[in-house]
Amino acid sequence: MELSFTSMSNNNYLKWKLNFSIVAGGNGYGDNLNQVSLARGICIDDDEQTIYVAQYNSDRIVGWKFGEESGKIVAGGNGPGDDLNQLQDPSDVTVDKKYDLLIICDQGNKRVVQWPRQTQIDPKIIIQNIKCNGVTIDNNEDIYVSEGETHSVKQFKQGEAEGTTVAGGNGYGDNPNQLHDPCYIYVDKQYSIYVSNKYGRVTKWIKNAEEGIIIAKKLIPDPIPQPSFYSFGMAVDHFGNLYMSDTHQRRIVRWLKESTECYTVMNGDSDERPLEPFNTPAAISLDHEGNLYVFDNQKNQIIKFDIDLN
């Protein structure tokens, strides 16, 4: 059986095969290299055939080669601390392919660090005094960081120590010019910025805009249940469709491009599947082929749904 979407006739959406595979973890909670626990951010590098995982509780970034049964520490892993060879509560990771670097939100140390994938080169602090939640990089090698304390997204051009606020920064709130605990961010080819928060709200900020377009209102009902941290993962496909993991309702949802209507495309407890795919979907990611990766915070594993081209 397979998932398919019938809401559009010109096939400008993704669909995935029903079956899934475990590509990282699945061996319970813990710090061993065959385990994945509290993964706050995941990044897929197709060229290197590697899944990079920001393991918040283990103070490290682990790289999982496709098909391997355990990962390898590629950053941190030397206990929590603020030395250059240490991380503390890393919350996200992305890849700068031009310079062969990992760019890491070192949240506990309130900094962003670059970690060369060549081990003979030392790590370097590139942004200081910023309590970052999410990080991404655009086609110009500019870095974007979401920050909870200022409820903003800042852009850092190459070599800049002081960033420019490109989304939010007007106090926390739900108005179009505001953000509230921004988490995951994505920048498209037109340099529009998508920003999600931990309550399921997503806004899109056109380049140089002073306020965002509200795509998704928060998915968590009022009052917010405890614990309130649900960490809605976010991904955007090459068509401009938005996908989010709804941890609270155990599902993956989608907004078609230019639409504010939400569709459920995958349920964690669907009767159509021979196996329950996930219990608490959190961080998600898409690779260049459109395959979907989902971290399950309860099952402590990352699963992959292959794209269906039929």
PDB file of C-alpha atoms in Angstrom:
ATOM      1  CA  MET A   1       0.000   0.000   0.000  1.00  0.00           C
ATOM      2  CA  GLU A   2       1.095   3.596  -0.451  1.00  0.00           C
ATOM      3  CA  LEU A   3       0.292   7.125   0.522  1.00  0.00           C
ATOM      4  CA  SER A   4      -1.046   9.282  -2.260  1.00  0.00           C
ATOM      5  CA  PHE A   5      -2.451  12.779  -2.449  1.00  0.00           C
ATOM      6  CA  THR A   6      -5.475  13.497  -4.613  1.00  0.00           C
ATOM      7  CA  SER A   7      -5.956  17.177  -3.857  1.00  0.00           C
ATOM      8  CA  MET A   8      -3.872  18.360  -6.817  1.00  0.00           C
ATOM      9  CA  SER A   9      -4.024  17.180 -10.419  1.00  0.00           C
ATOM     10  CA  ASN A  10      -0.675  18.427 -11.709  1.00  0.00           C
ATOM     11  CA  ASN A  11       1.456  16.313  -9.374  1.00  0.00           C
ATOM     12  CA  ASN A  12       3.296  19.224  -7.774  1.00  0.00           C
ATOM     13  CA  TYR A  13       3.495  17.476  -4.425  1.00  0.00           C
ATOM     14  CA  LEU A  14       5.386  14.577  -2.868  1.00  0.00           C
ATOM     15  CA  LYS A  15       4.045  11.168  -1.970  1.00  0.00           C
ATOM     16  CA  TRP A  16       5.807   8.351  -0.176  1.00  0.00           C
ATOM     17  CA  LYS A  17       5.664   4.600  -0.087  1.00  0.00           C
ATOM     18  CA  LEU A  18       3.854   3.164   2.871  1.00  0.00           C
ATOM     19  CA  ASN A  19       6.685   1.012   4.184  1.00  0.00           C
ATOM     20  CA  PHE A  20       9.539   2.623   6.084  1.00  0.00           C
ATOM     21  CA  SER A  21      13.035   1.686   7.201  1.00  0.00           C
ATOM     22  CA  ILE A  22      14.978   2.512  10.359  1.00  0.00           C
ATOM     23  CA  VAL A  23      18.087   4.431   9.284  1.00  0.00           C
ATOM     24  CA  ALA A  24      19.465   5.494  12.689  1.00  0.00           C
ATOM     25  CA  GLY A  25      18.897   4.308  16.232  1.00  0.00           C
ATOM     26  CA  GLY A  26      16.082   1.985  17.165  1.00  0.00           C
ATOM     27  CA  ASN A  27      18.119   0.507  20.000  1.00  0.00           C
ATOM     28  CA  GLY A  28      16.480   2.251  22.920  1.00  0.00           C
ATOM     29  CA  TYR A  29      17.387   5.381  24.835  1.00  0.00           C
ATOM     30  CA  GLY A  30      21.059   6.015  25.567  1.00  0.00           C
ATOM     31  CA  ASP A  31      24.425   7.428  24.554  1.00  0.00           C
ATOM     32  CA  ASN A  32      25.863   4.496  22.639  1.00  0.00           C
ATOM     33  CA  LEU A  33      26.719   5.119  19.006  1.00  0.00           C
ATOM     34  CA  ASN A  34      23.989   2.765  17.831  1.00  0.00           C
ATOM     35  CA  GLN A  35      21.405   4.863  19.693  1.00  0.00           C
ATOM     36  CA  VAL A  36      19.679   8.165  18.929  1.00  0.00           C
ATOM     37  CA  SER A  37      18.115  10.067  21.816  1.00  0.00           C
ATOM     38  CA  LEU A  38      16.698  13.600  21.989  1.00  0.00           C
ATOM     39  CA  ALA A  39      17.679  14.510  18.448  1.00  0.00           C
ATOM     40  CA  ARG A  40      16.724  18.167  18.165  1.00  0.00           C
ATOM     41  CA  GLY A  41      17.920  18.604  14.574  1.00  0.00           C
ATOM     42  CA  ILE A  42      18.729  16.348  11.628  1.00  0.00           C
ATOM     43  CA  CYS A  43      20.404  17.227   8.336  1.00  0.00           C
ATOM     44  CA  ILE A  44      20.762  14.992   5.277  1.00  0.00           C
ATOM     45  CA  ASP A  45      23.902  15.299   3.135  1.00  0.00           C
ATOM     46  CA  ASP A  46      23.170  13.338  -0.037  1.00  0.00           C
ATOM     47  CA  ASP A  47      26.653  13.851  -1.473  1.00  0.00           C
ATOM     48  CA  GLU A  48      28.330  12.313   1.573  1.00  0.00           C
ATOM     49  CA  GLN A  49      25.441   9.862   2.106  1.00  0.00           C
ATOM     50  CA  THR A  50      25.285  10.889   5.738  1.00  0.00           C
ATOM     51  CA  ILE A  51      22.584  11.814   8.239  1.00  0.00           C
ATOM     52  CA  TYR A  52      23.852  14.377  10.758  1.00  0.00           C
ATOM     53  CA  VAL A  53      22.075  14.322  14.104  1.00  0.00           C
ATOM     54  CA  ALA A  54      22.247  17.027  16.798  1.00  0.00           C
ATOM     55  CA  GLN A  55      21.934  15.001  20.002  1.00  0.00           C
ATOM     56  CA  TYR A  56      20.876  17.538  22.590  1.00  0.00           C
ATOM     57  CA  ASN A  57      21.363  15.413  25.676  1.00  0.00           C
ATOM     58  CA  SER A  58      24.672  13.876  24.573  1.00  0.00           C
ATOM     59  CA  ASP A  59      26.394  17.180  23.692  1.00  0.00           C
ATOM     60  CA  ARG A  60      27.493  15.938  20.291  1.00  0.00           C
ATOM     61  CA  ILE A  61      26.801  15.712  16.586  1.00  0.00           C
ATOM     62  CA  VAL A  62      26.734  12.175  15.208  1.00  0.00           C
ATOM     63  CA  GLY A  63      27.020  11.266  11.536  1.00  0.00           C
ATOM     64  CA  TRP A  64      25.258   8.139  10.308  1.00  0.00           C
ATOM     65  CA  LYS A  65      26.401   6.844   6.934  1.00  0.00           C
ATOM     66  CA  PHE A  66      23.568   5.431   4.850  1.00  0.00           C
ATOM     67  CA  GLY A  67      23.159   1.756   5.609  1.00  0.00           C
ATOM     68  CA  GLU A  68      25.358   1.699   8.716  1.00  0.00           C
ATOM     69  CA  GLU A  69      24.119   0.277  12.019  1.00  0.00           C
ATOM     70  CA  SER A  70      25.891   2.851  14.197  1.00  0.00           C
ATOM     71  CA  GLY A  71      27.026   6.437  13.920  1.00  0.00           C
ATOM     72  CA  LYS A  72      30.310   8.265  14.353  1.00  0.00           C
ATOM     73  CA  ILE A  73      30.920  11.327  16.517  1.00  0.00           C
ATOM     74  CA  VAL A  74      31.801  14.189  14.177  1.00  0.00           C
ATOM     75  CA  ALA A  75      31.588  17.116  16.638  1.00  0.00           C
ATOM     76  CA  GLY A  76      31.633  17.369  20.415  1.00  0.00           C
ATOM     77  CA  GLY A  77      31.317  14.185  22.400  1.00  0.00           C
ATOM     78  CA  ASN A  78      33.816  15.367  25.010  1.00  0.00           C
ATOM     79  CA  GLY A  79      31.300  16.079  27.722  1.00  0.00           C
ATOM     80  CA  PRO A  80      29.341  19.318  28.193  1.00  0.00           C
ATOM     81  CA  GLY A  81      31.473  22.452  28.257  1.00  0.00           C
ATOM     82  CA  ASP A  82      32.594  25.552  26.414  1.00  0.00           C
ATOM     83  CA  ASP A  83      36.034  24.477  25.214  1.00  0.00           C
ATOM     84  CA  LEU A  84      36.495  24.417  21.454  1.00  0.00           C
ATOM     85  CA  ASN A  85      36.295  20.633  21.389  1.00  0.00           C
ATOM     86  CA  GLN A  86      33.047  20.619  23.369  1.00  0.00           C
ATOM     87  CA  LEU A  87      29.373  21.315  22.821  1.00  0.00           C
ATOM     88  CA  GLN A  88      26.575  21.841  25.305  1.00  0.00           C
ATOM     89  CA  ASP A  89      22.982  21.095  24.341  1.00  0.00           C
ATOM     90  CA  PRO A  90      23.387  21.379  20.544  1.00  0.00           C
ATOM     91  CA  SER A  91      19.983  22.112  19.048  1.00  0.00           C
ATOM     92  CA  ASP A  92      20.537  22.022  15.278  1.00  0.00           C
ATOM     93  CA  VAL A  93      23.112  21.367  12.571  1.00  0.00           C
ATOM     94  CA  THR A  94      23.513  22.143   8.879  1.00  0.00           C
ATOM     95  CA  VAL A  95      26.233  21.637   6.263  1.00  0.00           C
ATOM     96  CA  ASP A  96      28.297  24.256   4.451  1.00  0.00           C
ATOM     97  CA  LYS A  97      29.300  22.160   1.448  1.00  0.00           C
ATOM     98  CA  LYS A  98      31.438  24.838  -0.182  1.00  0.00           C
ATOM     99  CA  TYR A  99      33.856  24.963   2.738  1.00  0.00           C
ATOM    100  CA  ASP A 100      33.214  21.401   3.989  1.00  0.00           C
ATOM    101  CA  LEU A 101      31.972  22.543   7.399  1.00  0.00           C
ATOM    102  CA  LEU A 102      29.298  21.641   9.884  1.00  0.00           C
ATOM    103  CA  ILE A 103      27.486  24.707  11.243  1.00  0.00           C
ATOM    104  CA  ILE A 104      26.148  23.948  14.716  1.00  0.00           C
ATOM    105  CA  CYS A 105      23.767  25.689  17.104  1.00  0.00           C
ATOM    106  CA  ASP A 106      25.632  25.223  20.386  1.00  0.00           C
ATOM    107  CA  GLN A 107      22.642  26.362  22.388  1.00  0.00           C
ATOM    108  CA  GLY A 108      23.920  25.718  25.895  1.00  0.00           C
ATOM    109  CA  ASN A 109      27.002  27.833  25.212  1.00  0.00           C
ATOM    110  CA  LYS A 110      24.992  30.571  23.430  1.00  0.00           C
ATOM    111  CA  ARG A 111      27.108  30.382  20.300  1.00  0.00           C
ATOM    112  CA  VAL A 112      27.253  29.078  16.753  1.00  0.00           C
ATOM    113  CA  VAL A 113      30.339  27.082  15.848  1.00  0.00           C
ATOM    114  CA  GLN A 114      31.780  25.790  12.611  1.00  0.00           C
ATOM    115  CA  TRP A 115      33.263  22.333  12.805  1.00  0.00           C
ATOM    116  CA  PRO A 116      35.416  21.230   9.855  1.00  0.00           C
ATOM    117  CA  ARG A 117      34.716  17.759   8.566  1.00  0.00           C
ATOM    118  CA  GLN A 118      38.469  17.409   8.097  1.00  0.00           C
ATOM    119  CA  THR A 119      39.695  16.421  11.549  1.00  0.00           C
ATOM    120  CA  GLN A 120      43.076  18.127  11.278  1.00  0.00           C
ATOM    121  CA  ILE A 121      41.424  21.576  11.370  1.00  0.00           C
ATOM    122  CA  ASP A 122      40.232  23.067  14.673  1.00  0.00           C
ATOM    123  CA  PRO A 123      36.621  24.125  15.315  1.00  0.00           C
ATOM    124  CA  LYS A 124      35.876  27.846  15.423  1.00  0.00           C
ATOM    125  CA  ILE A 125      33.295  30.067  17.120  1.00  0.00           C
ATOM    126  CA  ILE A 126      31.658  32.188  14.422  1.00  0.00           C
ATOM    127  CA  ILE A 127      28.751  33.780  16.341  1.00  0.00           C
ATOM    128  CA  GLN A 128      28.741  34.532  20.066  1.00  0.00           C
ATOM    129  CA  ASN A 129      26.138  35.539  22.655  1.00  0.00           C
ATOM    130  CA  ILE A 130      23.179  34.076  20.816  1.00  0.00           C
ATOM    131  CA  LYS A 131      20.883  31.453  22.297  1.00  0.00           C
ATOM    132  CA  CYS A 132      20.156  29.774  19.008  1.00  0.00           C
ATOM    133  CA  ASN A 133      17.413  27.253  18.355  1.00  0.00           C
ATOM    134  CA  GLY A 134      17.793  26.537  14.642  1.00  0.00           C
ATOM    135  CA  VAL A 135      20.340  27.185  11.911  1.00  0.00           C
ATOM    136  CA  THR A 136      20.434  26.992   8.122  1.00  0.00           C
ATOM    137  CA  ILE A 137      22.517  28.311   5.239  1.00  0.00           C
ATOM    138  CA  ASP A 138      21.506  29.780   1.877  1.00  0.00           C
ATOM    139  CA  ASN A 139      23.029  29.579  -1.593  1.00  0.00           C
ATOM    140  CA  ASN A 140      25.287  32.569  -0.850  1.00  0.00           C
ATOM    141  CA  GLU A 141      26.774  30.849   2.214  1.00  0.00           C
ATOM    142  CA  ASP A 142      24.935  33.291   4.497  1.00  0.00           C
ATOM    143  CA  ILE A 143      23.927  31.776   7.828  1.00  0.00           C
ATOM    144  CA  TYR A 144      20.486  32.192   9.401  1.00  0.00           C
ATOM    145  CA  VAL A 145      19.896  31.614  13.103  1.00  0.00           C
ATOM    146  CA  SER A 146      16.632  31.534  15.057  1.00  0.00           C
ATOM    147  CA  GLU A 147      16.886  32.941  18.562  1.00  0.00           C
ATOM    148  CA  GLY A 148      14.437  32.448  21.399  1.00  0.00           C
ATOM    149  CA  GLU A 149      15.514  35.334  23.616  1.00  0.00           C
ATOM    150  CA  THR A 150      14.856  38.017  20.988  1.00  0.00           C
ATOM    151  CA  HIS A 151      12.169  36.015  19.154  1.00  0.00           C
ATOM    152  CA  SER A 152      13.880  36.671  15.854  1.00  0.00           C
ATOM    153  CA  VAL A 153      15.782  35.206  12.928  1.00  0.00           C
ATOM    154  CA  LYS A 154      19.116  36.824  12.139  1.00  0.00           C
ATOM    155  CA  GLN A 155      21.155  36.640   8.965  1.00  0.00           C
ATOM    156  CA  PHE A 156      24.939  36.567   9.150  1.00  0.00           C
ATOM    157  CA  LYS A 157      26.820  37.216   5.942  1.00  0.00           C
ATOM    158  CA  GLN A 158      30.237  35.652   5.537  1.00  0.00           C
ATOM    159  CA  GLY A 159      32.636  37.098   8.093  1.00  0.00           C
ATOM    160  CA  GLU A 160      30.008  39.137   9.944  1.00  0.00           C
ATOM    161  CA  ALA A 161      29.982  39.013  13.724  1.00  0.00           C
ATOM    162  CA  GLU A 162      26.821  41.091  14.079  1.00  0.00           C
ATOM    163  CA  GLY A 163      23.815  39.799  12.218  1.00  0.00           C
ATOM    164  CA  THR A 164      20.844  41.541  10.645  1.00  0.00           C
ATOM    165  CA  THR A 165      17.336  40.766  11.860  1.00  0.00           C
ATOM    166  CA  VAL A 166      15.373  39.406   8.895  1.00  0.00           C
ATOM    167  CA  ALA A 167      12.299  38.054  10.704  1.00  0.00           C
ATOM    168  CA  GLY A 168      10.638  39.018  13.965  1.00  0.00           C
ATOM    169  CA  GLY A 169      12.533  41.004  16.558  1.00  0.00           C
ATOM    170  CA  ASN A 170       9.414  42.881  17.640  1.00  0.00           C
ATOM    171  CA  GLY A 171       8.810  41.092  20.905  1.00  0.00           C
ATOM    172  CA  TYR A 172       7.095  37.750  21.231  1.00  0.00           C
ATOM    173  CA  GLY A 173       3.585  37.385  19.941  1.00  0.00           C
ATOM    174  CA  ASP A 174       1.347  36.117  17.157  1.00  0.00           C
ATOM    175  CA  ASN A 175       1.113  39.274  15.054  1.00  0.00           C
ATOM    176  CA  PRO A 176       2.472  39.063  11.478  1.00  0.00           C
ATOM    177  CA  ASN A 177       5.585  41.058  12.431  1.00  0.00           C
ATOM    178  CA  GLN A 178       6.323  38.898  15.475  1.00  0.00           C
ATOM    179  CA  LEU A 179       7.717  35.487  16.301  1.00  0.00           C
ATOM    180  CA  HIS A 180       7.260  33.428  19.447  1.00  0.00           C
ATOM    181  CA  ASP A 181      10.048  30.993  20.324  1.00  0.00           C
ATOM    182  CA  PRO A 182      11.187  30.408  16.717  1.00  0.00           C
ATOM    183  CA  CYS A 183      12.784  27.013  16.137  1.00  0.00           C
ATOM    184  CA  TYR A 184      13.328  25.515  12.693  1.00  0.00           C
ATOM    185  CA  ILE A 185      14.085  27.700   9.692  1.00  0.00           C
ATOM    186  CA  TYR A 186      14.326  27.145   5.941  1.00  0.00           C
ATOM    187  CA  VAL A 187      15.466  29.534   3.196  1.00  0.00           C
ATOM    188  CA  ASP A 188      14.330  28.900  -0.379  1.00  0.00           C
ATOM    189  CA  LYS A 189      15.992  29.878  -3.663  1.00  0.00           C
ATOM    190  CA  GLN A 190      14.203  33.244  -3.647  1.00  0.00           C
ATOM    191  CA  TYR A 191      15.582  33.866  -0.117  1.00  0.00           C
ATOM    192  CA  SER A 192      12.169  33.695   1.493  1.00  0.00           C
ATOM    193  CA  ILE A 193      12.456  32.490   5.083  1.00  0.00           C
ATOM    194  CA  TYR A 194      10.124  29.922   6.627  1.00  0.00           C
ATOM    195  CA  VAL A 195      10.042  29.930  10.426  1.00  0.00           C
ATOM    196  CA  SER A 196       8.334  27.416  12.709  1.00  0.00           C
ATOM    197  CA  ASN A 197       7.914  27.589  16.444  1.00  0.00           C
ATOM    198  CA  LYS A 198       7.448  24.949  19.095  1.00  0.00           C
ATOM    199  CA  TYR A 199       3.675  25.446  19.119  1.00  0.00           C
ATOM    200  CA  GLY A 200       3.199  24.620  15.438  1.00  0.00           C
ATOM    201  CA  ARG A 201       2.978  28.142  13.999  1.00  0.00           C
ATOM    202  CA  VAL A 202       4.758  28.799  10.683  1.00  0.00           C
ATOM    203  CA  THR A 203       5.346  32.133   8.980  1.00  0.00           C
ATOM    204  CA  LYS A 204       6.937  32.926   5.627  1.00  0.00           C
ATOM    205  CA  TRP A 205       9.001  36.082   5.298  1.00  0.00           C
ATOM    206  CA  ILE A 206       9.600  37.302   1.754  1.00  0.00           C
ATOM    207  CA  LYS A 207      13.063  38.805   1.290  1.00  0.00           C
ATOM    208  CA  ASN A 208      13.252  42.282   2.907  1.00  0.00           C
ATOM    209  CA  ALA A 209       9.692  42.019   4.256  1.00  0.00           C
ATOM    210  CA  GLU A 210       8.866  43.694   7.566  1.00  0.00           C
ATOM    211  CA  GLU A 211       6.238  41.138   8.466  1.00  0.00           C
ATOM    212  CA  GLY A 212       5.555  37.521   7.679  1.00  0.00           C
ATOM    213  CA  ILE A 213       2.747  35.656   5.990  1.00  0.00           C
ATOM    214  CA  ILE A 214       1.078  33.320   8.465  1.00  0.00           C
ATOM    215  CA  ILE A 215       0.947  29.909   6.788  1.00  0.00           C
ATOM    216  CA  ALA A 216       0.101  27.777   9.787  1.00  0.00           C
ATOM    217  CA  LYS A 217      -1.501  28.881  13.006  1.00  0.00           C
ATOM    218  CA  LYS A 218      -0.361  27.019  16.090  1.00  0.00           C
ATOM    219  CA  LEU A 219      -1.463  23.398  16.157  1.00  0.00           C
ATOM    220  CA  ILE A 220      -1.445  22.970  19.931  1.00  0.00           C
ATOM    221  CA  PRO A 221      -4.849  23.833  21.412  1.00  0.00           C
ATOM    222  CA  ASP A 222      -5.335  26.321  24.224  1.00  0.00           C
ATOM    223  CA  PRO A 223      -4.548  25.916  27.002  1.00  0.00           C
ATOM    224  CA  ILE A 224      -1.182  24.475  26.002  1.00  0.00           C
ATOM    225  CA  PRO A 225      -0.825  21.044  27.642  1.00  0.00           C
ATOM    226  CA  GLN A 226       2.164  20.189  29.778  1.00  0.00           C
ATOM    227  CA  PRO A 227       4.913  19.659  28.949  1.00  0.00           C
ATOM    228  CA  SER A 228       4.658  22.506  26.471  1.00  0.00           C
ATOM    229  CA  PHE A 229       7.753  21.646  24.415  1.00  0.00           C
ATOM    230  CA  TYR A 230       6.517  19.759  21.381  1.00  0.00           C
ATOM    231  CA  SER A 231       9.240  20.769  18.894  1.00  0.00           C
ATOM    232  CA  PHE A 232       7.296  20.713  15.648  1.00  0.00           C
ATOM    233  CA  GLY A 233       9.754  19.700  12.931  1.00  0.00           C
ATOM    234  CA  MET A 234       9.537  21.454   9.569  1.00  0.00           C
ATOM    235  CA  ALA A 235      10.596  20.780   5.985  1.00  0.00           C
ATOM    236  CA  VAL A 236       9.861  22.450   2.636  1.00  0.00           C
ATOM    237  CA  ASP A 237       9.975  20.581  -0.675  1.00  0.00           C
ATOM    238  CA  HIS A 238      11.183  21.919  -4.023  1.00  0.00           C
ATOM    239  CA  PHE A 239       7.591  22.715  -5.011  1.00  0.00           C
ATOM    240  CA  GLY A 240       7.267  25.081  -2.054  1.00  0.00           C
ATOM    241  CA  ASN A 241       4.944  22.819  -0.060  1.00  0.00           C
ATOM    242  CA  LEU A 242       5.386  22.871   3.706  1.00  0.00           C
ATOM    243  CA  TYR A 243       5.517  19.782   5.932  1.00  0.00           C
ATOM    244  CA  MET A 244       5.429  19.677   9.703  1.00  0.00           C
ATOM    245  CA  SER A 245       5.544  16.992  12.353  1.00  0.00           C
ATOM    246  CA  ASP A 246       2.674  17.394  14.789  1.00  0.00           C
ATOM    247  CA  THR A 247       3.999  15.667  17.892  1.00  0.00           C
ATOM    248  CA  HIS A 248       0.852  16.331  19.896  1.00  0.00           C
ATOM    249  CA  GLN A 249      -1.438  14.548  17.422  1.00  0.00           C
ATOM    250  CA  ARG A 250       1.138  12.009  16.161  1.00  0.00           C
ATOM    251  CA  ARG A 251       1.029  12.937  12.494  1.00  0.00           C
ATOM    252  CA  ILE A 252       2.769  14.614   9.569  1.00  0.00           C
ATOM    253  CA  VAL A 253       0.816  17.483   8.039  1.00  0.00           C
ATOM    254  CA  ARG A 254       1.192  19.463   4.844  1.00  0.00           C
ATOM    255  CA  TRP A 255       0.333  22.904   3.515  1.00  0.00           C
ATOM    256  CA  LEU A 256       0.301  23.219  -0.250  1.00  0.00           C
ATOM    257  CA  LYS A 257       2.132  26.197  -1.682  1.00  0.00           C
ATOM    258  CA  GLU A 258       0.143  29.422  -1.276  1.00  0.00           C
ATOM    259  CA  SER A 259      -2.428  27.595   0.868  1.00  0.00           C
ATOM    260  CA  THR A 260      -3.294  28.046   4.528  1.00  0.00           C
ATOM    261  CA  GLU A 261      -5.279  24.799   4.725  1.00  0.00           C
ATOM    262  CA  CYS A 262      -3.667  21.891   6.540  1.00  0.00           C
ATOM    263  CA  TYR A 263      -3.820  18.293   5.303  1.00  0.00           C
ATOM    264  CA  THR A 264      -2.827  15.225   7.290  1.00  0.00           C
ATOM    265  CA  VAL A 265      -0.607  13.102   5.050  1.00  0.00           C
ATOM    266  CA  MET A 266       0.630  10.534   7.561  1.00  0.00           C
ATOM    267  CA  ASN A 267      -0.711   9.252  10.881  1.00  0.00           C
ATOM    268  CA  GLY A 268       1.336   7.449  13.476  1.00  0.00           C
ATOM    269  CA  ASP A 269      -1.484   5.053  14.291  1.00  0.00           C
ATOM    270  CA  SER A 270      -3.046   4.439  10.877  1.00  0.00           C
ATOM    271  CA  ASP A 271      -4.756   1.071  10.425  1.00  0.00           C
ATOM    272  CA  GLU A 272      -3.427   0.989   6.841  1.00  0.00           C
ATOM    273  CA  ARG A 273       0.109   0.161   7.963  1.00  0.00           C
ATOM    274  CA  PRO A 274       1.373  -3.230   9.071  1.00  0.00           C
ATOM    275  CA  LEU A 275       3.626  -1.464  11.597  1.00  0.00           C
ATOM    276  CA  GLU A 276       3.093   1.777  13.484  1.00  0.00           C
ATOM    277  CA  PRO A 277       5.677   4.154  11.973  1.00  0.00           C
ATOM    278  CA  PHE A 278       6.036   6.647  14.824  1.00  0.00           C
ATOM    279  CA  ASN A 279       4.668   7.657  18.205  1.00  0.00           C
ATOM    280  CA  THR A 280       6.096  11.142  18.751  1.00  0.00           C
ATOM    281  CA  PRO A 281       7.411  12.600  15.476  1.00  0.00           C
ATOM    282  CA  ALA A 282       9.768  15.515  16.096  1.00  0.00           C
ATOM    283  CA  ALA A 283      12.577  16.691  13.785  1.00  0.00           C
ATOM    284  CA  ILE A 284      12.011  15.932  10.094  1.00  0.00           C
ATOM    285  CA  SER A 285      14.044  16.406   6.929  1.00  0.00           C
ATOM    286  CA  LEU A 286      13.890  15.800   3.175  1.00  0.00           C
ATOM    287  CA  ASP A 287      16.804  14.722   1.016  1.00  0.00           C
ATOM    288  CA  HIS A 288      17.347  15.902  -2.554  1.00  0.00           C
ATOM    289  CA  GLU A 289      15.290  13.036  -3.950  1.00  0.00           C
ATOM    290  CA  GLY A 290      12.330  13.876  -1.723  1.00  0.00           C
ATOM    291  CA  ASN A 291      12.666  10.964   0.693  1.00  0.00           C
ATOM    292  CA  LEU A 292      11.285  11.846   4.128  1.00  0.00           C
ATOM    293  CA  TYR A 293      13.193  11.324   7.390  1.00  0.00           C
ATOM    294  CA  VAL A 294      11.396  11.471  10.751  1.00  0.00           C
ATOM    295  CA  PHE A 295      12.892  11.337  14.236  1.00  0.00           C
ATOM    296  CA  ASP A 296      10.634   9.598  16.738  1.00  0.00           C
ATOM    297  CA  ASN A 297      11.350  10.924  20.205  1.00  0.00           C
ATOM    298  CA  GLN A 298       9.645   8.001  21.939  1.00  0.00           C
ATOM    299  CA  LYS A 299      11.081   5.185  19.847  1.00  0.00           C
ATOM    300  CA  ASN A 300      14.520   6.850  19.766  1.00  0.00           C
ATOM    301  CA  GLN A 301      15.027   6.296  16.063  1.00  0.00           C
ATOM    302  CA  ILE A 302      15.058   8.002  12.679  1.00  0.00           C
ATOM    303  CA  ILE A 303      12.918   6.381  10.015  1.00  0.00           C
ATOM    304  CA  LYS A 304      12.924   6.928   6.263  1.00  0.00           C
ATOM    305  CA  PHE A 305       9.976   6.929   3.880  1.00  0.00           C
ATOM    306  CA  ASP A 306      11.053   6.463   0.260  1.00  0.00           C
ATOM    307  CA  ILE A 307       9.490   8.722  -2.329  1.00  0.00           C
ATOM    308  CA  ASP A 308       6.928   7.096  -4.599  1.00  0.00           C
ATOM    309  CA  LEU A 309       7.455   8.161  -8.202  1.00  0.00           C
ATOM    310  CA  ASN A 310       4.476   6.236  -9.582  1.00  0.00           C
TER     311      ASN A 310
END
